[in-house]
PDB file of C-alpha atoms and ligand atoms in Angstrom:
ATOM      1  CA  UNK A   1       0.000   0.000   0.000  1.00  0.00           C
ATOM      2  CA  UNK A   2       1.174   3.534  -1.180  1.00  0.00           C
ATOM      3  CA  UNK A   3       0.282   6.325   0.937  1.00  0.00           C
ATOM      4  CA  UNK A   4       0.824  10.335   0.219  1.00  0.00           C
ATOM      5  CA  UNK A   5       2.239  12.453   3.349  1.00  0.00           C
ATOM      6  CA  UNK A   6       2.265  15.818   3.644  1.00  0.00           C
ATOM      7  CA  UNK A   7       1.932  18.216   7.093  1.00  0.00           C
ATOM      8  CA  UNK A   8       2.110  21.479   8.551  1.00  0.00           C
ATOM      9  CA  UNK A   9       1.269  23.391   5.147  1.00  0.00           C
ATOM     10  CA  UNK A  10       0.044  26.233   8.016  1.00  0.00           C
ATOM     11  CA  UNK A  11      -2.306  27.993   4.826  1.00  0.00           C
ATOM     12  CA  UNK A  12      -3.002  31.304   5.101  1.00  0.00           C
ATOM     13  CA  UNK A  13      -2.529  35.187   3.548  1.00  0.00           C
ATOM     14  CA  UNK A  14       0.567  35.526   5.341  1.00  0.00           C
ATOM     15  CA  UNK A  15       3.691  35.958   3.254  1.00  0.00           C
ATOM     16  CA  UNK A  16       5.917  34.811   6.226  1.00  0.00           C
ATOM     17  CA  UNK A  17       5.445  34.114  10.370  1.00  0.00           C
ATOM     18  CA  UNK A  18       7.527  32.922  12.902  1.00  0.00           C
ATOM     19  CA  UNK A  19      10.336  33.740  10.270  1.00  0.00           C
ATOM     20  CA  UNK A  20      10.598  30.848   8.178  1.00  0.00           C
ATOM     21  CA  UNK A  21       6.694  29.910   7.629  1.00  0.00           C
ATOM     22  CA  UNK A  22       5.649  30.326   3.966  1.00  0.00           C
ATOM     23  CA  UNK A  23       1.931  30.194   4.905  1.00  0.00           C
ATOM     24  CA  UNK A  24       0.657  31.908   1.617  1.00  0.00           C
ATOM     25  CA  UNK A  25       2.790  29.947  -0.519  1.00  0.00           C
ATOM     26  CA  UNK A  26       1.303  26.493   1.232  1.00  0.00           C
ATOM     27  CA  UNK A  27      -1.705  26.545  -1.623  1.00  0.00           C
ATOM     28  CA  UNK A  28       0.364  25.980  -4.443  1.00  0.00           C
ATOM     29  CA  UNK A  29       2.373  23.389  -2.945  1.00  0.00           C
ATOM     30  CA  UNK A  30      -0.326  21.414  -1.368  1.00  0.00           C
ATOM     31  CA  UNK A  31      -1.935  21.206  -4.873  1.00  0.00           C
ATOM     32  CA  UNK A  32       1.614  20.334  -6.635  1.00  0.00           C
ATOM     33  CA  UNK A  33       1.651  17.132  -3.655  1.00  0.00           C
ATOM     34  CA  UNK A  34      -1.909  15.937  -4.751  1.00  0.00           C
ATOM     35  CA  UNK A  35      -0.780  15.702  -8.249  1.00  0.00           C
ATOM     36  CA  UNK A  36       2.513  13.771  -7.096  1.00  0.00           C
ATOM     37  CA  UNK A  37       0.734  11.393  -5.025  1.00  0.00           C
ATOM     38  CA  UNK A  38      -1.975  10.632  -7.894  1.00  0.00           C
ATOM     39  CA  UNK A  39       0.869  10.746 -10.291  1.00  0.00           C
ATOM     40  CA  UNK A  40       2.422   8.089  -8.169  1.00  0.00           C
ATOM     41  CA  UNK A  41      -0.410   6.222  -7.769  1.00  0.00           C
ATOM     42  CA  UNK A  42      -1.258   6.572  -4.264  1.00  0.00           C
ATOM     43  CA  UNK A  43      -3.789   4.740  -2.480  1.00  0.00           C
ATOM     44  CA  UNK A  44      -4.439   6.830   0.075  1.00  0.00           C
ATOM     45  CA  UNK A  45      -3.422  10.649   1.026  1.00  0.00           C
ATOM     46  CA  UNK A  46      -2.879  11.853   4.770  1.00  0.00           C
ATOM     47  CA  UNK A  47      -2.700  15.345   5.912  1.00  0.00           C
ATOM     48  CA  UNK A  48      -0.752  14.666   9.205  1.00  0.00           C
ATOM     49  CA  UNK A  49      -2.473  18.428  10.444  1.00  0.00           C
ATOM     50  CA  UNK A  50      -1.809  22.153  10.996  1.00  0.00           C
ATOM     51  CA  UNK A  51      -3.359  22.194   7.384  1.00  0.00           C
ATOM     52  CA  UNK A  52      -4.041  26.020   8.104  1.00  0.00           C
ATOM     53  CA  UNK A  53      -2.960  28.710  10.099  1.00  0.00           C
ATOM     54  CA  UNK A  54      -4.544  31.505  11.433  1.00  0.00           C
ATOM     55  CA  UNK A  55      -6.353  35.268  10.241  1.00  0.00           C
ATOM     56  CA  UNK A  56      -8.102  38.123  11.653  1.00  0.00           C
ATOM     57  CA  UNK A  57     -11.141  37.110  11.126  1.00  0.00           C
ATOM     58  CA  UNK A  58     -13.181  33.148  11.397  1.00  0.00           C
ATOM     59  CA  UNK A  59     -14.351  34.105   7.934  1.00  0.00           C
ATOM     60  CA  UNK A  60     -10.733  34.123   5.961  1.00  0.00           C
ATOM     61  CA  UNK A  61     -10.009  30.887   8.020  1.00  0.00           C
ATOM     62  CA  UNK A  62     -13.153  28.974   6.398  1.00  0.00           C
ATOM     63  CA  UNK A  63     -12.483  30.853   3.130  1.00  0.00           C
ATOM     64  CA  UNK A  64      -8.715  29.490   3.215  1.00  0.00           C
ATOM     65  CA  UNK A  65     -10.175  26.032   4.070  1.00  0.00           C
ATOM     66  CA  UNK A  66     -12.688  26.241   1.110  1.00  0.00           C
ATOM     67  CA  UNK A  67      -9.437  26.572  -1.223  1.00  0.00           C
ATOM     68  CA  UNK A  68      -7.630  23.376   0.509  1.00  0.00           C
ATOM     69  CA  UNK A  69     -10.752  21.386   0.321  1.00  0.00           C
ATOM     70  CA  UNK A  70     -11.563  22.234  -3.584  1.00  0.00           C
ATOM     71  CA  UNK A  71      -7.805  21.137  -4.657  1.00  0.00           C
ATOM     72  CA  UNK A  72      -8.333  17.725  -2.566  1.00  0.00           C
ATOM     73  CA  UNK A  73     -11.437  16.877  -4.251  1.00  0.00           C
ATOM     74  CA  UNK A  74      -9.858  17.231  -7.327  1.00  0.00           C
ATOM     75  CA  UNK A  75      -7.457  14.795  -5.971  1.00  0.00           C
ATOM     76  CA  UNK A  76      -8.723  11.359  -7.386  1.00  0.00           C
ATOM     77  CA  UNK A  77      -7.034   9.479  -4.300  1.00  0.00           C
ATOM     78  CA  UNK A  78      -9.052   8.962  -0.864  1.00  0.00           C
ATOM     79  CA  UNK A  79      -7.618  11.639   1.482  1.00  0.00           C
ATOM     80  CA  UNK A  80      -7.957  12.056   5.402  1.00  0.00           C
ATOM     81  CA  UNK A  81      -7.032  15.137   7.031  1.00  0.00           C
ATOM     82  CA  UNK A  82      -6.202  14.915  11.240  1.00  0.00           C
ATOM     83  CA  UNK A  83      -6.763  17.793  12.563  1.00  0.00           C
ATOM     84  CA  UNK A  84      -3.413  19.717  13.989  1.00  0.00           C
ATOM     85  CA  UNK A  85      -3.089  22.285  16.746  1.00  0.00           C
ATOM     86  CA  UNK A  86      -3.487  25.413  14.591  1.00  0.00           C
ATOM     87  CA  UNK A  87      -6.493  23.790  13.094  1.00  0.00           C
ATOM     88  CA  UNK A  88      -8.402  23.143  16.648  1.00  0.00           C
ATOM     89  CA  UNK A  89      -7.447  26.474  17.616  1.00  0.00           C
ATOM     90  CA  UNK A  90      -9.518  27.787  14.279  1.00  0.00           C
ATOM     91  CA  UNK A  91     -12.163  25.955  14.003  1.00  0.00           C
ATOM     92  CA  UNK A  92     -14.764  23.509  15.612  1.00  0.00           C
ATOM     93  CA  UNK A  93     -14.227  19.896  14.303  1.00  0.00           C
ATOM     94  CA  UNK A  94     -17.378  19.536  12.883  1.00  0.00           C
ATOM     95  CA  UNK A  95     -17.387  23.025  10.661  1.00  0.00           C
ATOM     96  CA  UNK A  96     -13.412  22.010  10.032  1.00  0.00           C
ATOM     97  CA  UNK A  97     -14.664  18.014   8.337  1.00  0.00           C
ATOM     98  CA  UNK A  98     -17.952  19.548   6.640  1.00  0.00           C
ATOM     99  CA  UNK A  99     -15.962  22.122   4.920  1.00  0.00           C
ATOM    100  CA  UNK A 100     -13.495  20.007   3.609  1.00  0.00           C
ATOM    101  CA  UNK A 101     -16.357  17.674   2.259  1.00  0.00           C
ATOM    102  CA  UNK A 102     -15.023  14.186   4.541  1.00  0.00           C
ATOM    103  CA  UNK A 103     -11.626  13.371   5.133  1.00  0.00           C
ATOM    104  CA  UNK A 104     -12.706  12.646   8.410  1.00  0.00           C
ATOM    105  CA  UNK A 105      -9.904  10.051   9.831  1.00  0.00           C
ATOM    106  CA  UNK A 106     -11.483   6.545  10.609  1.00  0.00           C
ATOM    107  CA  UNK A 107      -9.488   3.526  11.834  1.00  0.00           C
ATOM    108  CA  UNK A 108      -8.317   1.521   8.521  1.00  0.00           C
ATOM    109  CA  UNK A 109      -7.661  -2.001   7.560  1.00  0.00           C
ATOM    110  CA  UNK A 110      -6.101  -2.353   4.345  1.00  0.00           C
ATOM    111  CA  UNK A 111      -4.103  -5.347   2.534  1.00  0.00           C
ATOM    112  CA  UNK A 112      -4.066  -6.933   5.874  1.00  0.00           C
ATOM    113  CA  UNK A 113      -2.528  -4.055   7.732  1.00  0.00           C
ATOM    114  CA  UNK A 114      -3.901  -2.149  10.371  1.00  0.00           C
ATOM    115  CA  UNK A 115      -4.019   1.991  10.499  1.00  0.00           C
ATOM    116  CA  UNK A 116      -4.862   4.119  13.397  1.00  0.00           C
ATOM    117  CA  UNK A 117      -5.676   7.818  13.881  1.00  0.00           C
ATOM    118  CA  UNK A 118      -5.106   9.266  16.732  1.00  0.00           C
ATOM    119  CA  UNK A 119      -6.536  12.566  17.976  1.00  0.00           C
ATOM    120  CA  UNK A 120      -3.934  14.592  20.552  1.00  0.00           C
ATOM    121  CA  UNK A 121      -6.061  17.827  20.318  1.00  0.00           C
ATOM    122  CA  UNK A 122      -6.968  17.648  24.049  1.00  0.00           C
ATOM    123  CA  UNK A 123      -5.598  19.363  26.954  1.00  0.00           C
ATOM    124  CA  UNK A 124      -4.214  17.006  29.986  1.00  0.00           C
ATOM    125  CA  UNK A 125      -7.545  17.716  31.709  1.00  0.00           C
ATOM    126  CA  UNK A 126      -9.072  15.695  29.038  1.00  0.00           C
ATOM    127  CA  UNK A 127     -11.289  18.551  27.387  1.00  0.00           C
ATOM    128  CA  UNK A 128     -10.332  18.776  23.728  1.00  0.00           C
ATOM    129  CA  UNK A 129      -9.046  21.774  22.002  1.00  0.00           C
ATOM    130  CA  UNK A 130     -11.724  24.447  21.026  1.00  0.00           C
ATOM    131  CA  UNK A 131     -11.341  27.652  18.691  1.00  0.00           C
ATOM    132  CA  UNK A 132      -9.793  30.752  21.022  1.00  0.00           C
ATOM    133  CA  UNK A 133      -7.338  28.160  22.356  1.00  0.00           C
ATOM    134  CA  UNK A 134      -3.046  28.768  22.376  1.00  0.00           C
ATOM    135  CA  UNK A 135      -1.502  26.876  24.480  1.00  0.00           C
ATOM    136  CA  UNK A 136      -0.073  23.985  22.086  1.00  0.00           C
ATOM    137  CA  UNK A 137       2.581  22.276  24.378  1.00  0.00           C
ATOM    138  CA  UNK A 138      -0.564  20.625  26.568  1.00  0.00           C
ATOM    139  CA  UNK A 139      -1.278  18.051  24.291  1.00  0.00           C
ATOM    140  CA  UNK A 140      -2.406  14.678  25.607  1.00  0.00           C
ATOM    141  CA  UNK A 141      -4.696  11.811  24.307  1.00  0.00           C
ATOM    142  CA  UNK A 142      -7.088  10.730  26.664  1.00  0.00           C
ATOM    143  CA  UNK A 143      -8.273   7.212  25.263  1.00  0.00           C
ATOM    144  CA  UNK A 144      -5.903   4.871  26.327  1.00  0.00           C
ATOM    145  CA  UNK A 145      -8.669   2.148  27.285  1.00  0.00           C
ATOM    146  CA  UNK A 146      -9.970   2.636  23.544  1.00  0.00           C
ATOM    147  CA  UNK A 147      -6.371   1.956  22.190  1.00  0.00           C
ATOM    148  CA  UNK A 148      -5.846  -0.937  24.051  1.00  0.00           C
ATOM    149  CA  UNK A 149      -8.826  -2.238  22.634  1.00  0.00           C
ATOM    150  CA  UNK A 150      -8.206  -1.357  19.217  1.00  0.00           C
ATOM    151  CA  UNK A 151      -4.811  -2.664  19.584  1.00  0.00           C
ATOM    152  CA  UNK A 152      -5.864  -5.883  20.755  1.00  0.00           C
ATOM    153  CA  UNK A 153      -8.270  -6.227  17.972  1.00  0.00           C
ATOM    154  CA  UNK A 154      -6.273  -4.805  14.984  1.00  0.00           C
ATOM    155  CA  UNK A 155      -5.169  -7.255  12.193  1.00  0.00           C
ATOM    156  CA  UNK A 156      -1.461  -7.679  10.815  1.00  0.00           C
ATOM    157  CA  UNK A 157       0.915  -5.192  10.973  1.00  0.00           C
ATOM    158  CA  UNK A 158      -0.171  -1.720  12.409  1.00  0.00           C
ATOM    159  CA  UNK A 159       0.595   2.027  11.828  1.00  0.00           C
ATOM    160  CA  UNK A 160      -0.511   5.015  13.780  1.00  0.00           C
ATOM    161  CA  UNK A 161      -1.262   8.435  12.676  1.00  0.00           C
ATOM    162  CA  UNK A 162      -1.356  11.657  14.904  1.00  0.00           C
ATOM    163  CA  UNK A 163      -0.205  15.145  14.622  1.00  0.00           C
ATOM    164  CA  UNK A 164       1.752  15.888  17.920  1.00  0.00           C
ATOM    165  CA  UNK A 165       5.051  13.887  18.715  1.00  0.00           C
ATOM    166  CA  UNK A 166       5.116   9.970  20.395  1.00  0.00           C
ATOM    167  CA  UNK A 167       8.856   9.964  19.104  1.00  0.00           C
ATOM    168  CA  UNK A 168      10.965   9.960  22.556  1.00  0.00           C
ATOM    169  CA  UNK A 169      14.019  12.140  20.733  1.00  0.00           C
ATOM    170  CA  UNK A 170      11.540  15.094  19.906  1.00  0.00           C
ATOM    171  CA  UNK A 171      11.274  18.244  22.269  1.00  0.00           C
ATOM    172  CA  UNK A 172       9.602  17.623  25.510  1.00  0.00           C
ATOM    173  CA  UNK A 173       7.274  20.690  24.729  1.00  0.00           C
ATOM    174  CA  UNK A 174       6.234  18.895  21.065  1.00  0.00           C
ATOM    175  CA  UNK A 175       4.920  15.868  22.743  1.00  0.00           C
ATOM    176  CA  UNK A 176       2.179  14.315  24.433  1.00  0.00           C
ATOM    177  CA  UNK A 177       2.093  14.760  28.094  1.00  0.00           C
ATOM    178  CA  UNK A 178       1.425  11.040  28.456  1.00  0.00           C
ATOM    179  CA  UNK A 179       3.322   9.817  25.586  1.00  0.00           C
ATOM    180  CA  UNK A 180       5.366   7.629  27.680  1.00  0.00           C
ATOM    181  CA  UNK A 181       2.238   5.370  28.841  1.00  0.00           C
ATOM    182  CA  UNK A 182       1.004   5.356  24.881  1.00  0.00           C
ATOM    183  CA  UNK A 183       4.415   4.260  23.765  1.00  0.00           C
ATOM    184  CA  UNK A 184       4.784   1.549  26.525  1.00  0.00           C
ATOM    185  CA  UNK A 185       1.173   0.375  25.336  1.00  0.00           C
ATOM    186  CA  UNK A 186       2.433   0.673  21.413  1.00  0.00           C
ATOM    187  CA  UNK A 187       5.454  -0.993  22.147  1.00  0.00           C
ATOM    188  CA  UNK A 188       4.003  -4.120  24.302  1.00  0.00           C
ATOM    189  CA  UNK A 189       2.034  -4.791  21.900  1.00  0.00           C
ATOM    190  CA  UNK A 190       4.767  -6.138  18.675  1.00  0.00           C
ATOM    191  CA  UNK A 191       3.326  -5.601  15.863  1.00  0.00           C
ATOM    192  CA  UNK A 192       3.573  -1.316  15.844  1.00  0.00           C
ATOM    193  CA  UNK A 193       5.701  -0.752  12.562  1.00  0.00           C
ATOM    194  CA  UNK A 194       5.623   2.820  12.449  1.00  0.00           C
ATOM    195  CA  UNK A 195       3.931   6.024  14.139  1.00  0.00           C
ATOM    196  CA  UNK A 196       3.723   8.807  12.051  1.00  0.00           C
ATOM    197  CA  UNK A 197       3.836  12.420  12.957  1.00  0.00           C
ATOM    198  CA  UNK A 198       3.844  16.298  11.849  1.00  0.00           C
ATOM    199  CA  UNK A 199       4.160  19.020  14.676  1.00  0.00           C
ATOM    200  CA  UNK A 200       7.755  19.205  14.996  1.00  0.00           C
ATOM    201  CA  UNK A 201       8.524  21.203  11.664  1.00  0.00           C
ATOM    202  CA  UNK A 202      12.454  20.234  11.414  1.00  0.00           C
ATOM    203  CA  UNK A 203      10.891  16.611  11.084  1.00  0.00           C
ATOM    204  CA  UNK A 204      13.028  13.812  12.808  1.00  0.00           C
ATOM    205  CA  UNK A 205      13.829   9.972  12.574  1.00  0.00           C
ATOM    206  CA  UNK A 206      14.128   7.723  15.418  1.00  0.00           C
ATOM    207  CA  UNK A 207      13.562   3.983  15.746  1.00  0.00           C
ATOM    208  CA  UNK A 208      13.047   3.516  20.122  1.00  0.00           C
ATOM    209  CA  UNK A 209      11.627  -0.028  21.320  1.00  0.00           C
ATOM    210  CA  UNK A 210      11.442  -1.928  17.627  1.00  0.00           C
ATOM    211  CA  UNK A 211       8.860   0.878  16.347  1.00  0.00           C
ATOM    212  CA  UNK A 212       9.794   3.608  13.706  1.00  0.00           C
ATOM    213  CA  UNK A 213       8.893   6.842  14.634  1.00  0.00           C
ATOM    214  CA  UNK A 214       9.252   9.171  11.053  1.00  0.00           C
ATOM    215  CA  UNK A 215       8.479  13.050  12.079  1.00  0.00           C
ATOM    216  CA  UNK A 216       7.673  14.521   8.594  1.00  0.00           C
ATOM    217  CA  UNK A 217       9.071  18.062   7.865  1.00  0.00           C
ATOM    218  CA  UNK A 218       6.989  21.121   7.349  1.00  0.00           C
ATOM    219  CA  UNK A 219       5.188  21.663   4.599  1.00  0.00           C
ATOM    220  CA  UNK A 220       5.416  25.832   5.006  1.00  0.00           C
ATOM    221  CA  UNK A 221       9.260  25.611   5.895  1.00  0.00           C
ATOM    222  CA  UNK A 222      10.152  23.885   2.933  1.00  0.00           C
ATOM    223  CA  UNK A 223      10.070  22.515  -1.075  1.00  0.00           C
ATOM    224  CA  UNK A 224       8.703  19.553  -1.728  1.00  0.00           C
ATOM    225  CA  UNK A 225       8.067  18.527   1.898  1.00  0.00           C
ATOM    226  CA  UNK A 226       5.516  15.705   0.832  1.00  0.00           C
ATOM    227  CA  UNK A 227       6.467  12.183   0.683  1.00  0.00           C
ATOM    228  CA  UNK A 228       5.694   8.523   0.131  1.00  0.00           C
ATOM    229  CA  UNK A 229       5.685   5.655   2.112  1.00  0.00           C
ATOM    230  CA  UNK A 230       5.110   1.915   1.587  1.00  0.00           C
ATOM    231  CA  UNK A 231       3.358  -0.406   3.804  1.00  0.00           C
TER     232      UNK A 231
HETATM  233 FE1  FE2 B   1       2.788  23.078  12.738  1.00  0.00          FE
HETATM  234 FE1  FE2 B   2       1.265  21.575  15.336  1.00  0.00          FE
END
């Protein structure tokens, strides 16, 4: 199975933030990735999150997302988009999934593999990120008992998917809060190949406890920041 990466394209009217974001220039490359990964024959696409960044006003935000979402559905490859800090901070998951027309991540199982997507939009008191929100270094997922189970139930080989950082080498501040207690879980269980993440723009490699854990580079702070992998 092929599958499309891309993350942190941050979107918006912004030439530059934070000094070396390209936000306005994300557009162009998000739709030059699609055409790679359908070129390539993908079979599936995954936005790893922080697919847009934010403006003055709710408005621009949606009308930024309505450009992402029409350049996906021209995509002719089933995408899913998680949704990333900058995105919970901007909009409402609901309003953020019907404007992009699906993409909604669901647990996968596909040529015998298993894929999970993880959601690590929630503050360590367990309430989940909400438009208004800043503070991006609380980031904690809350449904351990659900992973277990899905674990324990998942078929083959299995992959996880989340924005914020599981890797053990990436800055404290970039990962979970409880990311040693997921990893322990991921780890006892054998058959975790790979957990891939966005969040930490430089990107990062690290294989910890048999698992890989491939941080994919920024989208905004770089060229052709979108990339393949094979499971
Ligand atoms: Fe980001
Ligand atoms: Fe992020």
């Amino acid at each position: 199975m092929k599958i499309g990466i891309f993350t942190d394209a941050h979107y918006s009217s912004q030439k530059v933030t934070c000094g070396n974001r390209y936000n306005s220039r994300s557009l162009k490359k998000i739709g030059e990735a699609c055409r790679f990964f359908a070129q390539e024959k993908c079979d599936l696409v995954v936005c790893l999150g922080d697919l847009t960044d934010t403006e003055d006003s709710h408005e621009k935000e949606a009308e930024n997302l309505r450009e992402i979402a029409k350049l996906l559905r021209e995509t002719p490859v089933k995408t899913v988009c998680l949704m990333g800090n900058h995105d919970a901070f901007a909009f409402e998951e609901e309003e953020f999934y019907s404007i992009l027309g699906g993409c909604r991540p669901e647990d996968l199982t596909e040529n015998g593999c298993t894929l999970l997507f993880l959601d690590a939009c929630y503050y360590k008191s367990g309430q989940h990120y909400a438009p208004g929100g800043t503070d991006w270094t609380d980031t904690f997922y809350p449904h351990t008992q659900a992973l277990k189970e899905k674990l324990a139930g998942a078929a083959g080989d299995i992959y996880i998917f989340l924005h914020q950082n599981l890797d053990p080498t990436v800055r404290e501040d970039h990962r979970l809060y409880n990311a040693q207690e997921i990893n322990g879980l991921l780890q006892a269980d054998g058959r975790v190949r790979a957990v891939y993440q966005g969040h930490f723009h430089p990107g990062s490699s690290t294989v910890s406890g048999g698992i890989r854990y491939r941080t994919f580079p920024a989208m905004c702070e770089n060229e052709s920041a979108y990339f393949i992998e094979e499971i």
